[in-house]
Tab-separated table of C-alpha atoms in Angstrom:
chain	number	residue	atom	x	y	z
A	1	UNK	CA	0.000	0.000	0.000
A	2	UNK	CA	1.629	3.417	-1.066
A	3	UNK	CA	0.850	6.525	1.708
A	4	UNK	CA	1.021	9.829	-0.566
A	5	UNK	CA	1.790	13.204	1.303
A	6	UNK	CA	-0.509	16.466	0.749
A	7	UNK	CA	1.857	17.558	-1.837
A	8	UNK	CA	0.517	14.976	-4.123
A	9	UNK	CA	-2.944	16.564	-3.863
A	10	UNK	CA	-3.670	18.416	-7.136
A	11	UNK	CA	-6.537	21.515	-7.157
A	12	UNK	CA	-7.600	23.719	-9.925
A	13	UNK	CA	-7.257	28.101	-8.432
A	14	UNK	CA	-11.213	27.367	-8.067
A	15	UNK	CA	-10.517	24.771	-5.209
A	16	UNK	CA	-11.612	21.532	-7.713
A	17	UNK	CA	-9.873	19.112	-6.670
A	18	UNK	CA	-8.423	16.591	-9.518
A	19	UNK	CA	-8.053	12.714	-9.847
A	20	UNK	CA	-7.084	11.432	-12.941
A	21	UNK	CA	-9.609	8.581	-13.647
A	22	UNK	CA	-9.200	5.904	-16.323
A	23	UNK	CA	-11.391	7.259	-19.530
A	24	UNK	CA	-13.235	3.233	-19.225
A	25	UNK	CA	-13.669	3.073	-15.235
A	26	UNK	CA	-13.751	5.981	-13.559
A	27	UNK	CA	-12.393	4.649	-10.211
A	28	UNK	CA	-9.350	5.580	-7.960
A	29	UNK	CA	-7.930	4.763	-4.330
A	30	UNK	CA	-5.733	7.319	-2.820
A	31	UNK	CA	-3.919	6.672	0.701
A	32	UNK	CA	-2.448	9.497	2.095
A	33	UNK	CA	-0.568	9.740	5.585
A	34	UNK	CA	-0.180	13.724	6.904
A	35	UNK	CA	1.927	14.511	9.340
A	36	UNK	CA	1.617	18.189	10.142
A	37	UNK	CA	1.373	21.168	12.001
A	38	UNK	CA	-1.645	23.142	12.607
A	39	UNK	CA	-2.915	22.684	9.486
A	40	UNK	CA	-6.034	23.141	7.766
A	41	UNK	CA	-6.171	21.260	3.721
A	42	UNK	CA	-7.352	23.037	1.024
A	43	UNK	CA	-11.396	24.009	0.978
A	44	UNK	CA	-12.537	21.776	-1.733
A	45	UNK	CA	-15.058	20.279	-4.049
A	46	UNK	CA	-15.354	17.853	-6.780
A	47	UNK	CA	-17.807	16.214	-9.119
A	48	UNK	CA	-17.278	12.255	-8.105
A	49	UNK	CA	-18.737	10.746	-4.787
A	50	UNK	CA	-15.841	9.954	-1.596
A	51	UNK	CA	-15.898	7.541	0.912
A	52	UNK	CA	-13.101	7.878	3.544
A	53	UNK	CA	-11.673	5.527	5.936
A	54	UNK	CA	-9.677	6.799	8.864
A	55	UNK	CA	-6.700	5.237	8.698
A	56	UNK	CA	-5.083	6.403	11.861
A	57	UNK	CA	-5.195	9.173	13.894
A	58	UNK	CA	-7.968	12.312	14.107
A	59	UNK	CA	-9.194	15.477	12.371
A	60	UNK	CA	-12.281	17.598	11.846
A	61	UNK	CA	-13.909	17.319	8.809
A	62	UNK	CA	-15.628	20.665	7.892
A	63	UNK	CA	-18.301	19.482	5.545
A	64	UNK	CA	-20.611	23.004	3.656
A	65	UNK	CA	-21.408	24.643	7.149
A	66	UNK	CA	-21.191	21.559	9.133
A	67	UNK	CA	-17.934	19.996	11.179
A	68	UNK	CA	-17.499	16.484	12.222
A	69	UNK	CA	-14.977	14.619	14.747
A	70	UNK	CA	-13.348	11.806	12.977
A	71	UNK	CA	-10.869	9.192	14.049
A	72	UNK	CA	-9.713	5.590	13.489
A	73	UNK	CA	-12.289	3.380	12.286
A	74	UNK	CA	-14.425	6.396	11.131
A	75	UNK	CA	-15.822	6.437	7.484
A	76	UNK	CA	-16.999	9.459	5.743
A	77	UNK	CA	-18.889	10.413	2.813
A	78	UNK	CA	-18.613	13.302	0.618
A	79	UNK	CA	-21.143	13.977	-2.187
A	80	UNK	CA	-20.282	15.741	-5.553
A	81	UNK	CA	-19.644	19.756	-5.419
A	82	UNK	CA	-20.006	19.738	-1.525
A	83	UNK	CA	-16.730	22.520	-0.257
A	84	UNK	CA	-14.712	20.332	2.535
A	85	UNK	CA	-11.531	20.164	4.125
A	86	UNK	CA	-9.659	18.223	6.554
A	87	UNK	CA	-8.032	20.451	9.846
A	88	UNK	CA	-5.664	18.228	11.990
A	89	UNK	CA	-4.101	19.183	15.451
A	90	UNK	CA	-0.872	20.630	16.534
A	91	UNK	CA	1.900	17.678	15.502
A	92	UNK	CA	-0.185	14.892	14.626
A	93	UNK	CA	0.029	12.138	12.111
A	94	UNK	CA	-3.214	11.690	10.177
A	95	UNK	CA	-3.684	8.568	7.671
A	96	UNK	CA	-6.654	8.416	5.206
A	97	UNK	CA	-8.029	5.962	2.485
A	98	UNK	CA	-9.937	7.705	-0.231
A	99	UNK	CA	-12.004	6.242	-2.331
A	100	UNK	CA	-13.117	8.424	-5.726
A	101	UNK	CA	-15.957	7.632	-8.376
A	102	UNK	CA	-17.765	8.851	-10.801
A	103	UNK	CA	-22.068	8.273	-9.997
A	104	UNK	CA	-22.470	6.721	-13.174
A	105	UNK	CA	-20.207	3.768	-12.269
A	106	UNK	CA	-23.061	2.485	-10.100
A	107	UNK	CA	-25.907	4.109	-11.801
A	108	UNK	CA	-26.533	5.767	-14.812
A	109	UNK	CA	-29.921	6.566	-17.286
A	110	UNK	CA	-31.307	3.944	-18.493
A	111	UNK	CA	-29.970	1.158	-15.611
A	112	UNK	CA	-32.831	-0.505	-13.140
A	113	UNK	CA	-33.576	2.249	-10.585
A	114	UNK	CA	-32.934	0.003	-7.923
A	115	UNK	CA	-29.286	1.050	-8.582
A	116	UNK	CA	-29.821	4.339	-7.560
A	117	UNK	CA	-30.418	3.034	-3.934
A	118	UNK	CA	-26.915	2.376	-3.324
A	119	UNK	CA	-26.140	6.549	-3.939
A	120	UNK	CA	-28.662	7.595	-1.716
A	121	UNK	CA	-26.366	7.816	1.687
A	122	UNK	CA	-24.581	10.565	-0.895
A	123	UNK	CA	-27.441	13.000	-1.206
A	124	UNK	CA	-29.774	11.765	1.716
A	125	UNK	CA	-28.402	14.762	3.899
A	126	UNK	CA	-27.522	18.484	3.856
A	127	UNK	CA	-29.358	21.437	4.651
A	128	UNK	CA	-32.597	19.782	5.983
A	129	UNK	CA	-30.650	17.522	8.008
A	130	UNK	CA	-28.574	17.806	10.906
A	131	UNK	CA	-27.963	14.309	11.359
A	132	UNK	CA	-24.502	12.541	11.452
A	133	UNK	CA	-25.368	10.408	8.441
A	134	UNK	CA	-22.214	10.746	6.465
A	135	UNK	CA	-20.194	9.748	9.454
A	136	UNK	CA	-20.121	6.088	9.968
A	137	UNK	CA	-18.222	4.590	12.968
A	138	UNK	CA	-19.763	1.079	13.648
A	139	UNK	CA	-18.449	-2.105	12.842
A	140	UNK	CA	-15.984	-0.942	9.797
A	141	UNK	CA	-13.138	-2.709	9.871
A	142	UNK	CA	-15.087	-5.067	7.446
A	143	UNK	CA	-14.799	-1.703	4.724
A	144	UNK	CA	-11.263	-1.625	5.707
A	145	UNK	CA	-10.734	-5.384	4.883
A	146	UNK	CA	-12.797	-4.609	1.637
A	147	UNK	CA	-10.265	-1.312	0.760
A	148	UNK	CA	-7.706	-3.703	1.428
A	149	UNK	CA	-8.520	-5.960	-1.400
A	150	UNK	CA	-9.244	-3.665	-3.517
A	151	UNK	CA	-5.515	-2.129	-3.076
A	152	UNK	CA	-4.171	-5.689	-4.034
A	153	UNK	CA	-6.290	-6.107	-7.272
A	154	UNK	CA	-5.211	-2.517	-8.224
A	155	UNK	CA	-1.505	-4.077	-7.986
A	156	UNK	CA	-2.154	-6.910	-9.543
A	157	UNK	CA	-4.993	-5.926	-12.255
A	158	UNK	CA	-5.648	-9.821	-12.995
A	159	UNK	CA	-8.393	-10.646	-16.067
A	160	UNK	CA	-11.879	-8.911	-14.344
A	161	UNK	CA	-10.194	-6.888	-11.827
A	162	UNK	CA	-12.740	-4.174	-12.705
A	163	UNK	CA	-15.156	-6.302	-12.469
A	164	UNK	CA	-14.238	-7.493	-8.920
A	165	UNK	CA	-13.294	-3.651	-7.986
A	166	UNK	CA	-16.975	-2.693	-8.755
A	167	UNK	CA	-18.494	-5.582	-6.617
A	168	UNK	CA	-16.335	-4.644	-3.662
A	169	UNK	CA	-17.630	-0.759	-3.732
A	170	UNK	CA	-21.024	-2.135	-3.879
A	171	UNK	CA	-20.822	-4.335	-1.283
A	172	UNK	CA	-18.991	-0.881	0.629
A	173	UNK	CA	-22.172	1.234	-0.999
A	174	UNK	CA	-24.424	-1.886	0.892
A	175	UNK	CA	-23.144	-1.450	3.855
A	176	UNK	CA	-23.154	2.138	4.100
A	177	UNK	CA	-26.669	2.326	2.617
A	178	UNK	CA	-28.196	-0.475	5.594
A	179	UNK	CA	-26.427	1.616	8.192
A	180	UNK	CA	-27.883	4.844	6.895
A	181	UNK	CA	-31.361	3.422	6.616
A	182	UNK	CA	-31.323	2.738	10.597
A	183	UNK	CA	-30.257	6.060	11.036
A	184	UNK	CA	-33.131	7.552	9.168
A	185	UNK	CA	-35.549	5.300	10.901
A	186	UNK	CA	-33.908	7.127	14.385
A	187	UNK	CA	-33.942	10.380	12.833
A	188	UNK	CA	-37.382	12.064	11.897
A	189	UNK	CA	-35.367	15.298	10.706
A	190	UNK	CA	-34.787	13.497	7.455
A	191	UNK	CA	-38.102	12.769	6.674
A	192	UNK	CA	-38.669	15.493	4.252
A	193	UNK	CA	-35.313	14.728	2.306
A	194	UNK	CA	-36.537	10.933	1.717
A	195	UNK	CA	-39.307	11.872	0.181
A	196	UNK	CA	-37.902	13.870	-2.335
A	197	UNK	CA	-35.203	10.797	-3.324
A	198	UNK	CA	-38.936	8.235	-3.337
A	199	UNK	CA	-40.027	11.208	-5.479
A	200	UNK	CA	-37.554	10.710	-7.656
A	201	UNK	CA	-37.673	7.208	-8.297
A	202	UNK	CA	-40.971	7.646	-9.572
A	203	UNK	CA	-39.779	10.180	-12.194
A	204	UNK	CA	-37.296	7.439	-13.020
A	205	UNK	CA	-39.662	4.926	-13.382
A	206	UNK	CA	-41.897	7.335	-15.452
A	207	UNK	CA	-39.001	8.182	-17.901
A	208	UNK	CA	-38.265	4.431	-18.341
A	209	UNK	CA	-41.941	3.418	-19.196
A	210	UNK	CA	-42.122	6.610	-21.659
A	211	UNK	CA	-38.904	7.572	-23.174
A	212	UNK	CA	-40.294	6.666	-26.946
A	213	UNK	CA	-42.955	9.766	-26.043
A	214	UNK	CA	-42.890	13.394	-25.393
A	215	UNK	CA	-41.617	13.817	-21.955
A	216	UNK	CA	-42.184	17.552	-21.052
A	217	UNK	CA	-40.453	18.902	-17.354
A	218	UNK	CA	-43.900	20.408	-16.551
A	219	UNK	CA	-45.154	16.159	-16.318
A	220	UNK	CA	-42.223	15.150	-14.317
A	221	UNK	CA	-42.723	17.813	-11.897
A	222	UNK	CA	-46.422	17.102	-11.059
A	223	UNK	CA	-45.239	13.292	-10.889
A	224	UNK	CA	-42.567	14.721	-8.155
A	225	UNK	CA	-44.619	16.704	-6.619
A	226	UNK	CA	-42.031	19.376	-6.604
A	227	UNK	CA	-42.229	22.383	-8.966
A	228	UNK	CA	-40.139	22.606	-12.236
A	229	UNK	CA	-37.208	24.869	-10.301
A	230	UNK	CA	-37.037	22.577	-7.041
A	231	UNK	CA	-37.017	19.638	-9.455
A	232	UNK	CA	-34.434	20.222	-11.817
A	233	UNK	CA	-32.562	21.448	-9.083
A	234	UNK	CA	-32.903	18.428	-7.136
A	235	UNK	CA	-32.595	16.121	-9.921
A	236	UNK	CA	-29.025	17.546	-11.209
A	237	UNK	CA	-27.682	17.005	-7.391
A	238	UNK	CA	-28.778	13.535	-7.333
A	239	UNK	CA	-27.699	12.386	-10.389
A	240	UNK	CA	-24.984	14.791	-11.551
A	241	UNK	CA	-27.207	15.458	-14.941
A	242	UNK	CA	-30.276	17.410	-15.827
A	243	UNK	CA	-33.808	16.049	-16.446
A	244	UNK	CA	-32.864	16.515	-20.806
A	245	UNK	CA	-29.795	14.588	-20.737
A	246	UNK	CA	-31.103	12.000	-18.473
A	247	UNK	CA	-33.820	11.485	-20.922
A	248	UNK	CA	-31.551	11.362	-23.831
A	249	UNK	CA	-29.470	9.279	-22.319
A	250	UNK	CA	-32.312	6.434	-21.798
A	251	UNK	CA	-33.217	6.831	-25.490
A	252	UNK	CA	-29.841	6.580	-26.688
A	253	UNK	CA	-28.870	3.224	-23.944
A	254	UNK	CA	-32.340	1.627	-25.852
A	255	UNK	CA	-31.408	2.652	-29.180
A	256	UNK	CA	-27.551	0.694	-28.737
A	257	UNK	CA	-29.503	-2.009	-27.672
A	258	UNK	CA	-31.859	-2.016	-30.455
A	259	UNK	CA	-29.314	-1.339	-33.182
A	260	UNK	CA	-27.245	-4.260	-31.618
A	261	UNK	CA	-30.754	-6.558	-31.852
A	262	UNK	CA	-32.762	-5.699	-34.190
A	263	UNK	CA	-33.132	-5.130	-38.051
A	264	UNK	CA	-34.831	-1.451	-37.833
A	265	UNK	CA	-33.374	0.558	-39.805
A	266	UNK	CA	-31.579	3.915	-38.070
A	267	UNK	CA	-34.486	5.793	-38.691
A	268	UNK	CA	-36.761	3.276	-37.361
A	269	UNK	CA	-35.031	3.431	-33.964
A	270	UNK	CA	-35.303	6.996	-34.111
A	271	UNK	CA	-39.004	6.615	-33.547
A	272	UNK	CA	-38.568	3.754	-31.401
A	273	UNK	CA	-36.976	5.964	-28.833
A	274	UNK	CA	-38.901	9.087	-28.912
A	275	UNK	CA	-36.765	10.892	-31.373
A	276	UNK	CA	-38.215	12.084	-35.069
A	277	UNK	CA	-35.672	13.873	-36.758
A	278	UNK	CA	-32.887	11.683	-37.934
A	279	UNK	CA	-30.508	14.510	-38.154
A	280	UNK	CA	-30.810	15.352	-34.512
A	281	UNK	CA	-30.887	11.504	-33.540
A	282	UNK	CA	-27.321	10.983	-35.098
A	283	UNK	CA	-26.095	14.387	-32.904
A	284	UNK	CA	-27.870	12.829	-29.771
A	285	UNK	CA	-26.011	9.393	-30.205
A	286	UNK	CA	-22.593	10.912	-31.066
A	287	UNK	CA	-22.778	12.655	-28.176
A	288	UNK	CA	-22.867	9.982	-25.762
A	289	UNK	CA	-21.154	7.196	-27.799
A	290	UNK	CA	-18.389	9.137	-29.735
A	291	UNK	CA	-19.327	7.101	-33.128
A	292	UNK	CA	-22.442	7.402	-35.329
A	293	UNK	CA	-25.331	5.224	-35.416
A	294	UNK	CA	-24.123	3.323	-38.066
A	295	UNK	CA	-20.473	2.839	-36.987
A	296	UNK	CA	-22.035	1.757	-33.598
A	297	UNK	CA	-24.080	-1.178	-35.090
A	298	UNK	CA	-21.025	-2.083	-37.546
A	299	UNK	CA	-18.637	-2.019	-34.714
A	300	UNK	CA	-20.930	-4.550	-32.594
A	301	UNK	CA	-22.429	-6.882	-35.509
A	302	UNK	CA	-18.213	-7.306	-36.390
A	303	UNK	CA	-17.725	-9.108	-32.834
């Protein structure tokens, strides 16, 4: 296992803070041992979802306008463009596992919504909670033992290892996301907060039985019960996307799969999924897939 200093930390003048994620699986562990001190890192934010294991040692983690005691044992969550930072005390050593993904590695458009469950600790909290739900300091050392393996397939990168990465951050996700849903049975504060993520499942569920119709922002709001503003604003936080591009994205994932199994022709499946003008169809798919329609079904009818 390889402990990185703070130096190795890498932040854009806006406070973003970088990782450099494979292009195919947007995944990365980070260990990184500080020994400081007074010293407060770097107020920052990033697009991926965290999970940190303490390591060794304790901090505060300053979290928006919130500040949490952590120490060995403790795992934290961080959600995508939430401002954080670390302080540590006078001449300590601090030692931190970090691990960094993208949302759309566990869920993305178009995938059962069921998926989505496993992000919910992420966005479950925040300004109508006051809870302690993205600290979690019971029974971990099975996440460490997980973080562990994880390290060693990184080293070794045998046939799958992606494969078996993913499966141990679910089984991480899992256990976070059973440990979160006693809290919110404890914690009545959060009630309002669930409701908006059940709300949203049933605008995924609505967008998955209707995506080859018109699907206007005015019907998903009445289905959310929220108004257009509060739901777009929502929705972007939960799944890093707007209400649009999470559409097209659910056309395009059923037109791959219908250019992969069918015989429609191109501008069939442009109908199929919702779409009518061929022209804009083609921009749509190259968007998300890099390739045209065409070049997509050549590419997968060749294998």
């Amino acid at each position: 296992m390889r402990w990185l200093s703070r130096q190795t930390l890498k932040f854009l003048p806006n406070g973003k803070h970088l990782v450099d994620f494979p292009p195919d699986f947007p995944f990365r562990i980070y260990c990184y041992d500080f020994y400081t001190h007074p010293h407060r890192l770097t107020p920052n934010y990033h697009d991926y979802l965290e999970i940190i294991y303490v390591y060794e040692g304790q901090s505060i983690l300053h979290v928006r306008n919130d500040s949490f005691n952590i120490s060995k044992g403790d795992v934290a969550i961080i959600g995508s463009n939430e401002i954080h930072y670390t302080e540590l005390p006078l001449n300590s050593r601090f030692k931190m596992m970090c691990i960094f993904f993208m949302p759309d590695l566990i869920y993305k458009a178009g995938d059962d919504s069921i998926d989505f469950e496993y992000l919910t600790p992420f966005y479950n909290h925040g300004r109508y909670s006051k809870n302690k739900n993205r600290i979690y300091a019971d029974n971990n050392h099975m996440i460490l033992e997980i973080i562990e393996k994880m390290n060693k397939e990184l080293d070794t990168k045998h046939i799958y290892y992606q494969q078996t990465l993913k499966n141990y951050l679910l089984d991480i996700l899992l256990a976070l996301l059973k440990y979160h849903g006693e809290k919110i049975k404890r914690n009545k504060k959060d009630i309002r907060k669930n409701q908006d993520i059940e709300r949203l499942r049933s605008v995924f569920a609505y967008i998955q039985d209707n995506y080859d119709k018109q699907i206007s922002l005015s019907q998903l709001s009445k289905i959310a019960c929220m108004s257009p503003y509060s739901l777009c604003r929502f929705f972007k936080k939960a799944t890093g996307t707007t209400t649009s591009n999470y559409i097209s994205r659910t056309r395009i994932d059923q037109a791959k799969h219908l250019l992969i199994e069918s015989d429609l022709t191109i501008t069939q499946i442009a109908f199929k999924v919702g779409i009518e003008d061929h022209s804009y169809f083609d921009r749509v798919f190259r968007r998300f897939t890099n390739m045209s329609p065409k070049i997509f079904r050549r590419k997968h009818m060749s294998k």
